[in-house]
Amino acid sequence: WQSVNHTKVNTLGQEVDITLDLENVFNASGNATLSRRGRSTFTVSYCHLHQNKDEKEYLQSQYSLEYLRHKLTAQLKLHLVARLDWLGSYRYQDRMGSYTDTQGTVCDYHPYSVVDSRLSWTADTYSIYIDANNLTGHRYVDYGNVPQPGAWFKAGFKYSF
């Protein structure tokens, strides 16, 4: 196989992002401020793409037109107390194209959803966090026939000098 450009790919799409500052919403309704230090927000993003290209009969592509046709994300960030924040994320992806599995079978990509979460404590010079990724443990294949892990967790510590 050799990577070369044999034709032109046309891409057309749209993207929209909406962020709602929950502190302003609650303050407008007369309720107490959610926090004095951090912001609580809700964000939704959507992207839709369409690509096309001239196919050449004598060429076989390993990767052409394997793009995300639909991608929807939603994030809810809550400033809970003092320095404690929680972030919940949802992602839906629908990839176009196909891949060859380990048995040599050509398979179409299937849409999938992933839910992630993060709990973090942030001070002036450091932060501590716990991440939980793919909470539903959904098994899926992403670009290039790379199997993605089920549920996985990590913890971390950041320090600023």
PDB file of C-alpha atoms in Angstrom:
ATOM      1  CA  TRP A   1       0.000   0.000   0.000  1.00  0.00           C
ATOM      2  CA  GLN A   2       1.113   3.514  -0.728  1.00  0.00           C
ATOM      3  CA  SER A   3      -0.391   6.782   0.491  1.00  0.00           C
ATOM      4  CA  VAL A   4      -1.049   9.193  -2.369  1.00  0.00           C
ATOM      5  CA  ASN A   5      -3.673  11.768  -3.358  1.00  0.00           C
ATOM      6  CA  HIS A   6      -5.433  10.638  -6.551  1.00  0.00           C
ATOM      7  CA  THR A   7      -8.503  12.805  -6.437  1.00  0.00           C
ATOM      8  CA  LYS A   8     -10.258  15.690  -4.731  1.00  0.00           C
ATOM      9  CA  VAL A   9     -12.548  15.159  -1.735  1.00  0.00           C
ATOM     10  CA  ASN A  10     -15.456  17.563  -1.269  1.00  0.00           C
ATOM     11  CA  THR A  11     -16.605  18.200   2.300  1.00  0.00           C
ATOM     12  CA  LEU A  12     -19.756  20.000   3.364  1.00  0.00           C
ATOM     13  CA  GLY A  13     -20.949  20.282   6.937  1.00  0.00           C
ATOM     14  CA  GLN A  14     -22.236  22.302   9.822  1.00  0.00           C
ATOM     15  CA  GLU A  15     -21.445  22.568  13.498  1.00  0.00           C
ATOM     16  CA  VAL A  16     -23.311  24.106  16.404  1.00  0.00           C
ATOM     17  CA  ASP A  17     -22.292  24.595  20.051  1.00  0.00           C
ATOM     18  CA  ILE A  18     -24.565  25.815  22.821  1.00  0.00           C
ATOM     19  CA  THR A  19     -23.378  26.542  26.368  1.00  0.00           C
ATOM     20  CA  LEU A  20     -25.707  27.408  29.190  1.00  0.00           C
ATOM     21  CA  ASP A  21     -24.257  29.061  32.308  1.00  0.00           C
ATOM     22  CA  LEU A  22     -26.334  27.422  35.019  1.00  0.00           C
ATOM     23  CA  GLU A  23     -25.347  29.989  37.624  1.00  0.00           C
ATOM     24  CA  ASN A  24     -27.008  32.739  35.572  1.00  0.00           C
ATOM     25  CA  VAL A  25     -30.110  30.583  35.075  1.00  0.00           C
ATOM     26  CA  PHE A  26     -30.507  29.933  38.809  1.00  0.00           C
ATOM     27  CA  ASN A  27     -29.739  33.551  39.736  1.00  0.00           C
ATOM     28  CA  ALA A  28     -32.343  34.782  37.242  1.00  0.00           C
ATOM     29  CA  SER A  29     -34.970  32.623  38.955  1.00  0.00           C
ATOM     30  CA  GLY A  30     -34.218  34.181  42.333  1.00  0.00           C
ATOM     31  CA  ASN A  31     -32.388  31.182  43.810  1.00  0.00           C
ATOM     32  CA  ALA A  32     -29.106  31.448  45.674  1.00  0.00           C
ATOM     33  CA  THR A  33     -25.811  31.474  43.796  1.00  0.00           C
ATOM     34  CA  LEU A  34     -24.566  27.975  42.927  1.00  0.00           C
ATOM     35  CA  SER A  35     -20.989  28.852  43.818  1.00  0.00           C
ATOM     36  CA  ARG A  36     -18.735  31.726  44.578  1.00  0.00           C
ATOM     37  CA  ARG A  37     -15.565  30.216  43.080  1.00  0.00           C
ATOM     38  CA  GLY A  38     -16.521  28.107  40.031  1.00  0.00           C
ATOM     39  CA  ARG A  39     -19.101  27.939  37.278  1.00  0.00           C
ATOM     40  CA  SER A  40     -21.649  25.225  36.556  1.00  0.00           C
ATOM     41  CA  THR A  41     -22.389  24.813  32.853  1.00  0.00           C
ATOM     42  CA  PHE A  42     -24.248  22.615  30.402  1.00  0.00           C
ATOM     43  CA  THR A  43     -22.851  22.337  26.854  1.00  0.00           C
ATOM     44  CA  VAL A  44     -24.241  20.558  23.790  1.00  0.00           C
ATOM     45  CA  SER A  45     -22.314  20.308  20.505  1.00  0.00           C
ATOM     46  CA  TYR A  46     -23.288  18.719  17.200  1.00  0.00           C
ATOM     47  CA  CYS A  47     -21.327  18.314  13.981  1.00  0.00           C
ATOM     48  CA  HIS A  48     -22.571  16.843  10.701  1.00  0.00           C
ATOM     49  CA  LEU A  49     -20.302  16.249   7.700  1.00  0.00           C
ATOM     50  CA  HIS A  50     -20.824  14.894   4.218  1.00  0.00           C
ATOM     51  CA  GLN A  51     -17.923  13.990   1.950  1.00  0.00           C
ATOM     52  CA  ASN A  52     -17.761  12.703  -1.588  1.00  0.00           C
ATOM     53  CA  LYS A  53     -15.038  12.022  -4.116  1.00  0.00           C
ATOM     54  CA  ASP A  54     -14.585  10.573  -7.557  1.00  0.00           C
ATOM     55  CA  GLU A  55     -13.917   6.829  -7.255  1.00  0.00           C
ATOM     56  CA  LYS A  56     -11.309   5.278  -9.554  1.00  0.00           C
ATOM     57  CA  GLU A  57     -12.040   1.638 -10.464  1.00  0.00           C
ATOM     58  CA  TYR A  58      -8.371   0.652 -10.470  1.00  0.00           C
ATOM     59  CA  LEU A  59      -7.752   2.025  -6.948  1.00  0.00           C
ATOM     60  CA  GLN A  60      -8.661   0.475  -3.620  1.00  0.00           C
ATOM     61  CA  SER A  61      -8.498   2.782  -0.631  1.00  0.00           C
ATOM     62  CA  GLN A  62      -7.763   1.677   2.935  1.00  0.00           C
ATOM     63  CA  TYR A  63      -9.010   4.895   4.504  1.00  0.00           C
ATOM     64  CA  SER A  64     -10.906   7.189   2.128  1.00  0.00           C
ATOM     65  CA  LEU A  65     -14.129   8.665   3.400  1.00  0.00           C
ATOM     66  CA  GLU A  66     -13.787   7.210   6.899  1.00  0.00           C
ATOM     67  CA  TYR A  67     -15.027  10.335   8.612  1.00  0.00           C
ATOM     68  CA  LEU A  68     -17.458  11.143  11.393  1.00  0.00           C
ATOM     69  CA  ARG A  69     -20.765  11.882   9.693  1.00  0.00           C
ATOM     70  CA  HIS A  70     -22.488  12.640  13.023  1.00  0.00           C
ATOM     71  CA  LYS A  71     -20.932  13.637  16.328  1.00  0.00           C
ATOM     72  CA  LEU A  72     -23.023  14.757  19.279  1.00  0.00           C
ATOM     73  CA  THR A  73     -21.537  15.642  22.666  1.00  0.00           C
ATOM     74  CA  ALA A  74     -23.103  16.881  25.875  1.00  0.00           C
ATOM     75  CA  GLN A  75     -21.294  17.958  29.047  1.00  0.00           C
ATOM     76  CA  LEU A  76     -22.646  18.887  32.431  1.00  0.00           C
ATOM     77  CA  LYS A  77     -20.159  20.558  34.757  1.00  0.00           C
ATOM     78  CA  LEU A  78     -21.311  21.135  38.315  1.00  0.00           C
ATOM     79  CA  HIS A  79     -19.381  23.120  40.867  1.00  0.00           C
ATOM     80  CA  LEU A  80     -20.476  21.200  43.949  1.00  0.00           C
ATOM     81  CA  VAL A  81     -18.825  22.819  46.980  1.00  0.00           C
ATOM     82  CA  ALA A  82     -15.723  24.890  47.726  1.00  0.00           C
ATOM     83  CA  ARG A  83     -13.152  23.407  45.319  1.00  0.00           C
ATOM     84  CA  LEU A  84     -15.010  20.250  44.273  1.00  0.00           C
ATOM     85  CA  ASP A  85     -16.263  19.873  40.670  1.00  0.00           C
ATOM     86  CA  TRP A  86     -18.019  17.075  38.799  1.00  0.00           C
ATOM     87  CA  LEU A  87     -18.058  16.680  35.013  1.00  0.00           C
ATOM     88  CA  GLY A  88     -20.320  14.248  33.172  1.00  0.00           C
ATOM     89  CA  SER A  89     -19.871  13.735  29.430  1.00  0.00           C
ATOM     90  CA  TYR A  90     -21.864  11.937  26.737  1.00  0.00           C
ATOM     91  CA  ARG A  91     -20.584  11.332  23.189  1.00  0.00           C
ATOM     92  CA  TYR A  92     -22.384   9.800  20.186  1.00  0.00           C
ATOM     93  CA  GLN A  93     -20.379   9.098  17.016  1.00  0.00           C
ATOM     94  CA  ASP A  94     -21.429   7.690  13.658  1.00  0.00           C
ATOM     95  CA  ARG A  95     -18.435   7.021  11.388  1.00  0.00           C
ATOM     96  CA  MET A  96     -18.758   6.423   7.646  1.00  0.00           C
ATOM     97  CA  GLY A  97     -16.776   3.787   5.803  1.00  0.00           C
ATOM     98  CA  SER A  98     -15.633   0.292   6.626  1.00  0.00           C
ATOM     99  CA  TYR A  99     -12.677  -1.660   7.957  1.00  0.00           C
ATOM    100  CA  THR A 100     -11.243  -5.144   7.581  1.00  0.00           C
ATOM    101  CA  ASP A 101     -11.360  -7.191  10.784  1.00  0.00           C
ATOM    102  CA  THR A 102      -8.721  -9.692  11.910  1.00  0.00           C
ATOM    103  CA  GLN A 103     -10.468 -12.518  10.010  1.00  0.00           C
ATOM    104  CA  GLY A 104     -10.345 -10.547   6.742  1.00  0.00           C
ATOM    105  CA  THR A 105     -14.045  -9.630   6.711  1.00  0.00           C
ATOM    106  CA  VAL A 106     -14.999  -6.123   5.569  1.00  0.00           C
ATOM    107  CA  CYS A 107     -17.260  -4.531   8.219  1.00  0.00           C
ATOM    108  CA  ASP A 108     -19.119  -1.236   8.321  1.00  0.00           C
ATOM    109  CA  TYR A 109     -18.495   1.053  11.271  1.00  0.00           C
ATOM    110  CA  HIS A 110     -21.396   1.112  13.727  1.00  0.00           C
ATOM    111  CA  PRO A 111     -22.569   4.163  15.698  1.00  0.00           C
ATOM    112  CA  TYR A 112     -21.732   4.136  19.395  1.00  0.00           C
ATOM    113  CA  SER A 113     -22.207   6.154  22.574  1.00  0.00           C
ATOM    114  CA  VAL A 114     -19.799   6.682  25.457  1.00  0.00           C
ATOM    115  CA  VAL A 115     -20.409   8.160  28.930  1.00  0.00           C
ATOM    116  CA  ASP A 116     -17.489   9.565  30.959  1.00  0.00           C
ATOM    117  CA  SER A 117     -17.221  11.261  34.353  1.00  0.00           C
ATOM    118  CA  ARG A 118     -14.632  13.224  36.339  1.00  0.00           C
ATOM    119  CA  LEU A 119     -14.569  14.298  39.971  1.00  0.00           C
ATOM    120  CA  SER A 120     -11.881  16.857  40.816  1.00  0.00           C
ATOM    121  CA  TRP A 121     -10.636  18.899  43.752  1.00  0.00           C
ATOM    122  CA  THR A 122      -8.779  22.050  42.666  1.00  0.00           C
ATOM    123  CA  ALA A 123      -6.656  24.211  44.955  1.00  0.00           C
ATOM    124  CA  ASP A 124      -4.428  27.166  44.059  1.00  0.00           C
ATOM    125  CA  THR A 125      -1.318  25.091  43.278  1.00  0.00           C
ATOM    126  CA  TYR A 126      -2.619  21.545  42.818  1.00  0.00           C
ATOM    127  CA  SER A 127      -5.555  19.431  41.736  1.00  0.00           C
ATOM    128  CA  ILE A 128      -6.587  15.833  42.354  1.00  0.00           C
ATOM    129  CA  TYR A 129      -8.987  13.983  40.077  1.00  0.00           C
ATOM    130  CA  ILE A 130     -10.649  10.632  39.430  1.00  0.00           C
ATOM    131  CA  ASP A 131     -11.801   9.752  35.897  1.00  0.00           C
ATOM    132  CA  ALA A 132     -14.252   7.040  34.890  1.00  0.00           C
ATOM    133  CA  ASN A 133     -14.344   6.471  31.131  1.00  0.00           C
ATOM    134  CA  ASN A 134     -16.855   4.471  29.097  1.00  0.00           C
ATOM    135  CA  LEU A 135     -19.001   3.875  32.176  1.00  0.00           C
ATOM    136  CA  THR A 136     -21.381   1.587  30.272  1.00  0.00           C
ATOM    137  CA  GLY A 137     -18.479  -0.692  29.280  1.00  0.00           C
ATOM    138  CA  HIS A 138     -19.612  -0.602  25.635  1.00  0.00           C
ATOM    139  CA  ARG A 139     -17.222  -2.442  23.267  1.00  0.00           C
ATOM    140  CA  TYR A 140     -16.748  -0.691  19.939  1.00  0.00           C
ATOM    141  CA  VAL A 141     -14.303  -0.281  17.081  1.00  0.00           C
ATOM    142  CA  ASP A 142     -13.157   3.167  16.060  1.00  0.00           C
ATOM    143  CA  TYR A 143     -11.122   4.417  13.114  1.00  0.00           C
ATOM    144  CA  GLY A 144      -8.714   1.890  11.611  1.00  0.00           C
ATOM    145  CA  ASN A 145     -10.218  -1.211  13.262  1.00  0.00           C
ATOM    146  CA  VAL A 146      -8.809  -0.248  16.655  1.00  0.00           C
ATOM    147  CA  PRO A 147     -10.899  -1.864  19.403  1.00  0.00           C
ATOM    148  CA  GLN A 148     -11.556   0.577  22.206  1.00  0.00           C
ATOM    149  CA  PRO A 149     -11.400  -0.435  25.859  1.00  0.00           C
ATOM    150  CA  GLY A 150     -14.451  -1.117  28.010  1.00  0.00           C
ATOM    151  CA  ALA A 151     -14.880   0.813  31.249  1.00  0.00           C
ATOM    152  CA  TRP A 152     -11.623   2.127  32.684  1.00  0.00           C
ATOM    153  CA  PHE A 153     -10.652   4.343  35.575  1.00  0.00           C
ATOM    154  CA  LYS A 154      -7.716   6.529  36.448  1.00  0.00           C
ATOM    155  CA  ALA A 155      -6.696   8.936  39.173  1.00  0.00           C
ATOM    156  CA  GLY A 156      -4.243  11.771  38.957  1.00  0.00           C
ATOM    157  CA  PHE A 157      -2.525  14.618  40.680  1.00  0.00           C
ATOM    158  CA  LYS A 158      -1.335  17.905  39.124  1.00  0.00           C
ATOM    159  CA  TYR A 159       0.965  20.363  40.811  1.00  0.00           C
ATOM    160  CA  SER A 160       1.899  23.853  39.554  1.00  0.00           C
ATOM    161  CA  PHE A 161       5.154  25.521  40.557  1.00  0.00           C
TER     162      PHE A 161
END
